Amino acid sequence: MALTPSRLLSITVCLVLSAYAFVCYTTVQLVIFPSMGPELTTPLVLHLSAFSAIALLGIVSYAAAVMIDPGSVPPGWMPDAEENNDMAVQEVKSDGGARFCSKCQAYKPPRCHHCRICKACVLRMDHHCVWIANCVGQHNYHPFFLFVLYFLVGCAYALYLLINQLLQDIDSLEDTASEAQERDRRRLPHQSFEISWDSLYRIFTAILVLPLAIGLGVLFCWHVYLVLHNKTTIEYHEGVRARWLAKKKGQLYKHPYDLGIVRNLITIFGPNATSWFWPTLQSPGGDGLSFRTYLHLSTETDRSVGLDEEVRLETRTDDDDFISLGHKPVIH
């Protein structure tokens, strides 16, 4: 698996790591330790262990998504004519020929697209992510998904601890004000608005974490949807046009790579469910050059009900080629 550690030095990556490190430091030093007291108690150990584990998994997943090459077409790769003839679903140009990238001067496998930023064709390209200074593709989609998951959990956990500590700070201020009022009413205004620097840091961190958690939550939900349907972001937008073209012809469109929830999870994350939540350097989802389609699973059923007509659906891709998904109509 090709690694590019130099991407860790890009401005956006350094910005993300710095912001996350600040959130982790503030949460541990100014929330977990102060709220649990000076002694090593069981709640302190549990919170510290859980938050540290989540933060570590997030950092490792993020670094893997940044450094791992998303996947490129092997030099000299050619589409297998015999295999293409046997496939129920093919990705071809509008003239029926194999997809060819005029910029890379090479053939493109199914689900492969050219990234104008990376200046390369990326296997099973999802999108180019500025926050990892890299494309999200076949080989780094798994760590990218885990990075979003663990950063979301880490931010939500930090926000919970921050809000809980800030509520304790408010209670402490109210108690201080009540005591001061009894001692000397003239000191009450000064005591009631006395806020420590630690509290200000907590407030600033909470303001920083809240939009991050919301943004990560939306992104995570979006990719959960994509994973459950075995789609990429590009394929989702292609599917909108394909569905429209199918509707014009009185047919129903189905995403060709949607194998069902369980098979989709295995296809993307691998057959070993215990490894789904651990970032690895090896792509668990195949080589990115060929993919199973739902028609591989339902060919016999389709033939038994006489679904022999193929439908050509054309949708515009990242360069000026077209992608045609030859598939049989779906009856629900």
Tab-separated table of C-alpha atoms in Angstrom:
chain	number	residue	atom	x	y	z
A	1	MET	CA	0.000	0.000	0.000
A	2	ALA	CA	1.514	3.310	-1.132
A	3	LEU	CA	1.924	5.919	1.608
A	4	THR	CA	2.607	9.647	1.265
A	5	PRO	CA	3.607	10.981	4.722
A	6	SER	CA	4.378	14.416	3.248
A	7	ARG	CA	0.625	15.116	3.060
A	8	LEU	CA	0.660	15.409	6.860
A	9	LEU	CA	2.547	18.690	6.407
A	10	SER	CA	-0.142	20.356	4.287
A	11	ILE	CA	-1.791	23.462	5.728
A	12	THR	CA	-5.289	21.998	6.025
A	13	VAL	CA	-4.045	18.799	7.681
A	14	CYS	CA	-1.985	20.784	10.193
A	15	LEU	CA	-5.038	22.953	10.885
A	16	VAL	CA	-7.250	19.910	11.539
A	17	LEU	CA	-4.662	18.238	13.774
A	18	SER	CA	-4.056	21.461	15.719
A	19	ALA	CA	-7.773	22.038	16.321
A	20	TYR	CA	-8.326	18.443	17.409
A	21	ALA	CA	-5.262	18.512	19.675
A	22	PHE	CA	-6.573	21.703	21.313
A	23	VAL	CA	-9.966	20.085	21.921
A	24	CYS	CA	-8.345	16.973	23.404
A	25	TYR	CA	-5.997	18.986	25.642
A	26	THR	CA	-8.772	21.226	26.956
A	27	THR	CA	-11.075	18.288	27.588
A	28	VAL	CA	-8.469	16.287	29.510
A	29	GLN	CA	-6.660	19.052	31.407
A	30	LEU	CA	-9.521	21.459	32.096
A	31	VAL	CA	-12.544	19.148	32.264
A	32	ILE	CA	-11.764	15.533	33.130
A	33	PHE	CA	-9.078	16.164	35.757
A	34	PRO	CA	-10.769	19.127	37.544
A	35	SER	CA	-14.206	17.503	37.601
A	36	MET	CA	-12.918	14.285	39.136
A	37	GLY	CA	-10.810	15.811	41.910
A	38	PRO	CA	-7.124	15.377	42.743
A	39	GLU	CA	-7.332	11.652	43.510
A	40	LEU	CA	-7.264	8.839	40.949
A	41	THR	CA	-10.881	7.705	41.106
A	42	THR	CA	-12.739	5.135	39.025
A	43	PRO	CA	-14.778	7.761	37.077
A	44	LEU	CA	-11.539	9.609	36.292
A	45	VAL	CA	-9.891	6.458	34.958
A	46	LEU	CA	-12.970	5.507	32.913
A	47	HIS	CA	-13.431	8.951	31.342
A	48	LEU	CA	-9.720	9.380	30.688
A	49	SER	CA	-9.351	5.905	29.163
A	50	ALA	CA	-12.453	6.174	26.985
A	51	PHE	CA	-11.695	9.666	25.703
A	52	SER	CA	-8.020	8.854	25.074
A	53	ALA	CA	-8.922	5.689	23.147
A	54	ILE	CA	-11.437	7.546	20.980
A	55	ALA	CA	-8.976	10.383	20.341
A	56	LEU	CA	-6.184	7.948	19.435
A	57	LEU	CA	-8.382	5.971	17.042
A	58	GLY	CA	-9.486	9.232	15.442
A	59	ILE	CA	-5.931	10.478	14.952
A	60	VAL	CA	-4.700	7.148	13.557
A	61	SER	CA	-7.687	6.889	11.188
A	62	TYR	CA	-7.189	10.473	10.047
A	63	ALA	CA	-3.462	9.967	9.436
A	64	ALA	CA	-4.198	6.800	7.460
A	65	ALA	CA	-6.810	8.567	5.310
A	66	VAL	CA	-4.290	11.330	4.619
A	67	MET	CA	-1.266	9.170	3.841
A	68	ILE	CA	-2.755	6.159	2.033
A	69	ASP	CA	-2.932	6.447	-1.733
A	70	PRO	CA	-6.634	6.203	-2.662
A	71	GLY	CA	-5.845	3.877	-5.541
A	72	SER	CA	-4.551	4.389	-9.061
A	73	VAL	CA	-4.913	2.435	-12.275
A	74	PRO	CA	-2.000	-0.007	-12.734
A	75	PRO	CA	0.277	0.926	-15.658
A	76	GLY	CA	-0.831	-0.770	-18.835
A	77	TRP	CA	-4.173	-1.888	-17.428
A	78	MET	CA	-6.636	-2.920	-20.128
A	79	PRO	CA	-10.313	-3.809	-19.793
A	80	ASP	CA	-10.946	-7.530	-20.124
A	81	ALA	CA	-13.049	-7.876	-23.271
A	82	GLU	CA	-14.259	-11.375	-22.400
A	83	GLU	CA	-15.182	-10.357	-18.868
A	84	ASN	CA	-16.954	-7.241	-20.131
A	85	ASN	CA	-19.037	-9.310	-22.530
A	86	ASP	CA	-20.138	-11.535	-19.662
A	87	MET	CA	-20.966	-8.707	-17.301
A	88	ALA	CA	-24.596	-7.733	-16.926
A	89	VAL	CA	-23.565	-4.212	-16.015
A	90	GLN	CA	-20.872	-2.352	-17.895
A	91	GLU	CA	-19.469	1.139	-17.663
A	92	VAL	CA	-18.690	2.375	-21.154
A	93	LYS	CA	-18.609	5.576	-23.167
A	94	SER	CA	-21.709	6.734	-24.997
A	95	ASP	CA	-20.383	5.212	-28.234
A	96	GLY	CA	-20.078	1.789	-26.567
A	97	GLY	CA	-16.294	1.834	-26.264
A	98	ALA	CA	-14.222	1.321	-23.143
A	99	ARG	CA	-13.823	4.354	-20.880
A	100	PHE	CA	-10.545	6.108	-21.645
A	101	CYS	CA	-9.031	9.053	-19.773
A	102	SER	CA	-7.671	11.587	-22.242
A	103	LYS	CA	-5.669	13.296	-19.493
A	104	CYS	CA	-3.918	10.183	-18.156
A	105	GLN	CA	-3.931	8.474	-21.563
A	106	ALA	CA	-5.118	5.252	-19.955
A	107	TYR	CA	-8.239	3.129	-19.729
A	108	LYS	CA	-10.452	3.574	-16.688
A	109	PRO	CA	-11.873	0.639	-14.713
A	110	PRO	CA	-15.479	0.728	-13.460
A	111	ARG	CA	-16.171	3.405	-10.823
A	112	CYS	CA	-12.849	5.105	-11.584
A	113	HIS	CA	-12.764	8.864	-12.182
A	114	HIS	CA	-10.153	11.490	-12.934
A	115	CYS	CA	-9.418	14.020	-10.178
A	116	ARG	CA	-8.440	17.404	-11.545
A	117	ILE	CA	-6.766	18.359	-8.260
A	118	CYS	CA	-4.674	15.203	-7.873
A	119	LYS	CA	-4.230	15.023	-11.666
A	120	ALA	CA	-4.766	11.263	-11.625
A	121	CYS	CA	-7.464	8.668	-12.114
A	122	VAL	CA	-8.669	7.371	-8.745
A	123	LEU	CA	-10.136	3.906	-8.218
A	124	ARG	CA	-13.701	3.956	-6.873
A	125	MET	CA	-13.411	7.691	-6.378
A	126	ASP	CA	-15.825	9.215	-3.872
A	127	HIS	CA	-14.614	12.819	-3.784
A	128	HIS	CA	-11.535	14.959	-3.234
A	129	CYS	CA	-11.415	16.005	0.417
A	130	VAL	CA	-9.531	19.214	1.143
A	131	TRP	CA	-9.413	18.348	4.866
A	132	ILE	CA	-7.236	15.304	4.242
A	133	ALA	CA	-5.412	16.865	1.267
A	134	ASN	CA	-6.206	13.695	-0.629
A	135	CYS	CA	-8.835	11.950	-2.689
A	136	VAL	CA	-11.159	9.494	-1.005
A	137	GLY	CA	-11.074	6.303	-3.026
A	138	GLN	CA	-10.831	2.539	-2.990
A	139	HIS	CA	-7.905	2.104	-0.605
A	140	ASN	CA	-8.488	4.902	1.915
A	141	TYR	CA	-12.293	4.992	2.135
A	142	HIS	CA	-12.295	2.709	5.181
A	143	PRO	CA	-9.936	4.919	7.271
A	144	PHE	CA	-11.763	8.022	6.010
A	145	PHE	CA	-15.078	6.616	7.254
A	146	LEU	CA	-13.491	5.742	10.613
A	147	PHE	CA	-11.907	9.192	10.861
A	148	VAL	CA	-15.329	10.828	10.495
A	149	LEU	CA	-16.842	8.365	12.977
A	150	TYR	CA	-14.212	8.753	15.709
A	151	PHE	CA	-13.870	12.524	15.310
A	152	LEU	CA	-17.658	12.769	15.637
A	153	VAL	CA	-17.730	10.565	18.751
A	154	GLY	CA	-14.744	12.441	20.205
A	155	CYS	CA	-16.321	15.852	19.610
A	156	ALA	CA	-19.687	14.727	21.014
A	157	TYR	CA	-17.971	13.245	24.083
A	158	ALA	CA	-15.915	16.409	24.600
A	159	LEU	CA	-19.008	18.595	24.195
A	160	TYR	CA	-20.876	16.549	26.800
A	161	LEU	CA	-18.011	16.857	29.300
A	162	LEU	CA	-17.542	20.567	28.555
A	163	ILE	CA	-21.205	21.424	29.049
A	164	ASN	CA	-21.330	19.387	32.245
A	165	GLN	CA	-18.268	21.210	33.606
A	166	LEU	CA	-19.602	24.627	32.573
A	167	LEU	CA	-22.818	23.916	34.467
A	168	GLN	CA	-20.706	23.128	37.515
A	169	ASP	CA	-18.834	26.414	36.989
A	170	ILE	CA	-22.136	28.304	36.964
A	171	ASP	CA	-23.259	26.595	40.172
A	172	SER	CA	-19.924	27.474	41.763
A	173	LEU	CA	-20.313	31.138	40.795
A	174	GLU	CA	-23.808	31.245	42.267
A	175	ASP	CA	-22.572	29.703	45.524
A	176	THR	CA	-19.703	32.190	45.680
A	177	ALA	CA	-22.092	35.083	45.115
A	178	SER	CA	-24.428	33.898	47.884
A	179	GLU	CA	-21.581	33.537	50.358
A	180	ALA	CA	-20.202	36.956	49.460
A	181	GLN	CA	-23.622	38.535	49.889
A	182	GLU	CA	-23.806	37.278	53.402
A	183	ARG	CA	-20.281	38.514	54.231
A	184	ASP	CA	-20.379	41.837	52.498
A	185	ARG	CA	-23.130	42.984	50.141
A	186	ARG	CA	-20.840	45.586	48.598
A	187	ARG	CA	-18.620	42.882	47.110
A	188	LEU	CA	-21.482	40.997	45.490
A	189	PRO	CA	-21.285	42.545	41.973
A	190	HIS	CA	-17.556	41.805	41.710
A	191	GLN	CA	-17.870	38.218	42.945
A	192	SER	CA	-20.838	37.257	40.766
A	193	PHE	CA	-19.016	38.096	37.526
A	194	GLU	CA	-15.664	36.614	38.460
A	195	ILE	CA	-14.860	33.954	35.842
A	196	SER	CA	-11.606	31.998	35.761
A	197	TRP	CA	-9.418	31.601	32.694
A	198	ASP	CA	-10.137	27.868	32.758
A	199	SER	CA	-13.841	28.588	32.359
A	200	LEU	CA	-13.141	30.914	29.444
A	201	TYR	CA	-11.081	28.191	27.743
A	202	ARG	CA	-13.938	25.745	28.257
A	203	ILE	CA	-16.448	28.185	26.761
A	204	PHE	CA	-14.199	28.810	23.748
A	205	THR	CA	-13.677	25.072	23.237
A	206	ALA	CA	-17.418	24.378	23.438
A	207	ILE	CA	-18.063	27.082	20.819
A	208	LEU	CA	-15.415	25.445	18.603
A	209	VAL	CA	-16.641	21.878	19.110
A	210	LEU	CA	-20.378	22.464	18.570
A	211	PRO	CA	-20.252	23.307	14.825
A	212	LEU	CA	-17.596	20.625	14.316
A	213	ALA	CA	-19.867	18.010	15.867
A	214	ILE	CA	-22.831	19.144	13.763
A	215	GLY	CA	-20.805	19.128	10.534
A	216	LEU	CA	-19.263	15.740	11.281
A	217	GLY	CA	-22.693	14.371	12.183
A	218	VAL	CA	-24.148	15.410	8.838
A	219	LEU	CA	-21.118	14.021	6.966
A	220	PHE	CA	-21.263	10.749	8.882
A	221	CYS	CA	-24.981	10.255	8.194
A	222	TRP	CA	-24.361	10.930	4.503
A	223	HIS	CA	-21.631	8.298	4.273
A	224	VAL	CA	-23.678	5.781	6.257
A	225	TYR	CA	-26.328	6.172	3.556
A	226	LEU	CA	-23.704	5.711	0.825
A	227	VAL	CA	-22.219	2.629	2.502
A	228	LEU	CA	-25.598	0.958	3.013
A	229	HIS	CA	-26.308	1.407	-0.715
A	230	ASN	CA	-22.713	0.770	-1.884
A	231	LYS	CA	-22.557	4.140	-3.613
A	232	THR	CA	-19.965	6.852	-3.917
A	233	THR	CA	-20.787	10.547	-3.830
A	234	ILE	CA	-20.148	10.716	-7.580
A	235	GLU	CA	-22.401	7.721	-8.227
A	236	TYR	CA	-25.182	9.280	-6.186
A	237	HIS	CA	-25.235	12.308	-8.490
A	238	GLU	CA	-24.916	10.077	-11.568
A	239	GLY	CA	-27.839	8.043	-10.277
A	240	VAL	CA	-30.069	11.113	-10.177
A	241	ARG	CA	-29.687	11.514	-13.933
A	242	ALA	CA	-29.872	7.762	-14.570
A	243	ARG	CA	-33.115	7.550	-12.596
A	244	TRP	CA	-34.547	10.434	-14.620
A	245	LEU	CA	-33.608	8.766	-17.929
A	246	ALA	CA	-35.098	5.458	-16.805
A	247	LYS	CA	-38.323	7.160	-15.752
A	248	LYS	CA	-38.626	8.740	-19.221
A	249	LYS	CA	-38.511	5.230	-20.698
A	250	GLY	CA	-41.047	3.883	-18.228
A	251	GLN	CA	-38.495	1.826	-16.345
A	252	LEU	CA	-37.194	1.703	-12.796
A	253	TYR	CA	-33.530	2.408	-12.086
A	254	LYS	CA	-31.545	0.544	-9.468
A	255	HIS	CA	-27.956	1.291	-8.524
A	256	PRO	CA	-26.041	-1.643	-10.069
A	257	TYR	CA	-23.581	-2.089	-7.191
A	258	ASP	CA	-26.222	-2.255	-4.455
A	259	LEU	CA	-26.005	-5.873	-3.255
A	260	GLY	CA	-28.083	-5.471	-0.104
A	261	ILE	CA	-27.043	-4.034	3.245
A	262	VAL	CA	-25.010	-6.997	4.520
A	263	ARG	CA	-23.178	-7.615	1.232
A	264	ASN	CA	-22.549	-3.889	0.845
A	265	LEU	CA	-20.904	-3.725	4.272
A	266	ILE	CA	-18.746	-6.757	3.464
A	267	THR	CA	-17.819	-5.340	0.057
A	268	ILE	CA	-16.622	-2.038	1.515
A	269	PHE	CA	-15.270	-3.018	4.943
A	270	GLY	CA	-14.321	-6.667	4.399
A	271	PRO	CA	-15.733	-9.999	5.622
A	272	ASN	CA	-14.330	-9.734	9.161
A	273	ALA	CA	-16.760	-7.577	11.141
A	274	THR	CA	-14.363	-7.333	14.098
A	275	SER	CA	-11.935	-5.348	11.931
A	276	TRP	CA	-14.482	-2.838	10.641
A	277	PHE	CA	-13.741	-0.369	13.427
A	278	TRP	CA	-9.931	-0.576	13.267
A	279	PRO	CA	-7.951	1.505	10.763
A	280	THR	CA	-5.630	-0.630	8.646
A	281	LEU	CA	-3.198	-0.015	5.808
A	282	GLN	CA	-4.763	-2.731	3.661
A	283	SER	CA	-7.914	-2.122	1.650
A	284	PRO	CA	-10.555	-4.636	2.803
A	285	GLY	CA	-12.742	-4.108	-0.261
A	286	GLY	CA	-10.834	-5.710	-3.149
A	287	ASP	CA	-8.497	-4.294	-5.785
A	288	GLY	CA	-10.806	-1.574	-7.115
A	289	LEU	CA	-10.567	-2.837	-10.698
A	290	SER	CA	-13.729	-4.953	-10.806
A	291	PHE	CA	-16.906	-5.054	-8.739
A	292	ARG	CA	-19.858	-7.371	-8.267
A	293	THR	CA	-23.274	-6.063	-9.241
A	294	TYR	CA	-26.750	-6.984	-8.075
A	295	LEU	CA	-27.319	-8.718	-11.402
A	296	HIS	CA	-24.602	-11.216	-10.581
A	297	LEU	CA	-26.828	-12.254	-7.678
A	298	SER	CA	-30.147	-12.207	-9.508
A	299	THR	CA	-29.411	-13.348	-13.078
A	300	GLU	CA	-31.294	-16.619	-12.737
A	301	THR	CA	-34.276	-14.937	-11.105
A	302	ASP	CA	-34.385	-12.270	-13.805
A	303	ARG	CA	-34.312	-14.858	-16.578
A	304	SER	CA	-37.100	-16.849	-14.941
A	305	VAL	CA	-39.454	-13.872	-15.211
A	306	GLY	CA	-38.315	-12.927	-18.711
A	307	LEU	CA	-36.326	-9.782	-17.984
A	308	ASP	CA	-33.964	-9.994	-20.951
A	309	GLU	CA	-34.066	-6.454	-22.292
A	310	GLU	CA	-31.031	-4.333	-21.495
A	311	VAL	CA	-31.337	-0.625	-20.845
A	312	ARG	CA	-28.591	1.867	-21.617
A	313	LEU	CA	-28.422	4.769	-19.170
A	314	GLU	CA	-25.959	7.551	-19.821
A	315	THR	CA	-24.784	10.025	-17.202
A	316	ARG	CA	-22.061	12.618	-17.476
A	317	THR	CA	-18.885	11.953	-15.495
A	318	ASP	CA	-15.967	14.032	-14.194
A	319	ASP	CA	-14.367	14.372	-17.609
A	320	ASP	CA	-16.362	14.683	-20.837
A	321	ASP	CA	-17.039	10.959	-21.211
A	322	PHE	CA	-20.347	9.334	-20.495
A	323	ILE	CA	-20.981	6.367	-18.273
A	324	SER	CA	-23.474	3.824	-19.527
A	325	LEU	CA	-24.961	1.355	-17.127
A	326	GLY	CA	-26.374	-1.490	-19.207
A	327	HIS	CA	-28.790	-3.263	-16.904
A	328	LYS	CA	-32.122	-4.978	-16.864
A	329	PRO	CA	-35.201	-3.208	-15.568
A	330	VAL	CA	-36.064	-3.802	-11.950
A	331	ILE	CA	-39.548	-4.878	-10.892
A	332	HIS	CA	-40.528	-4.253	-7.267
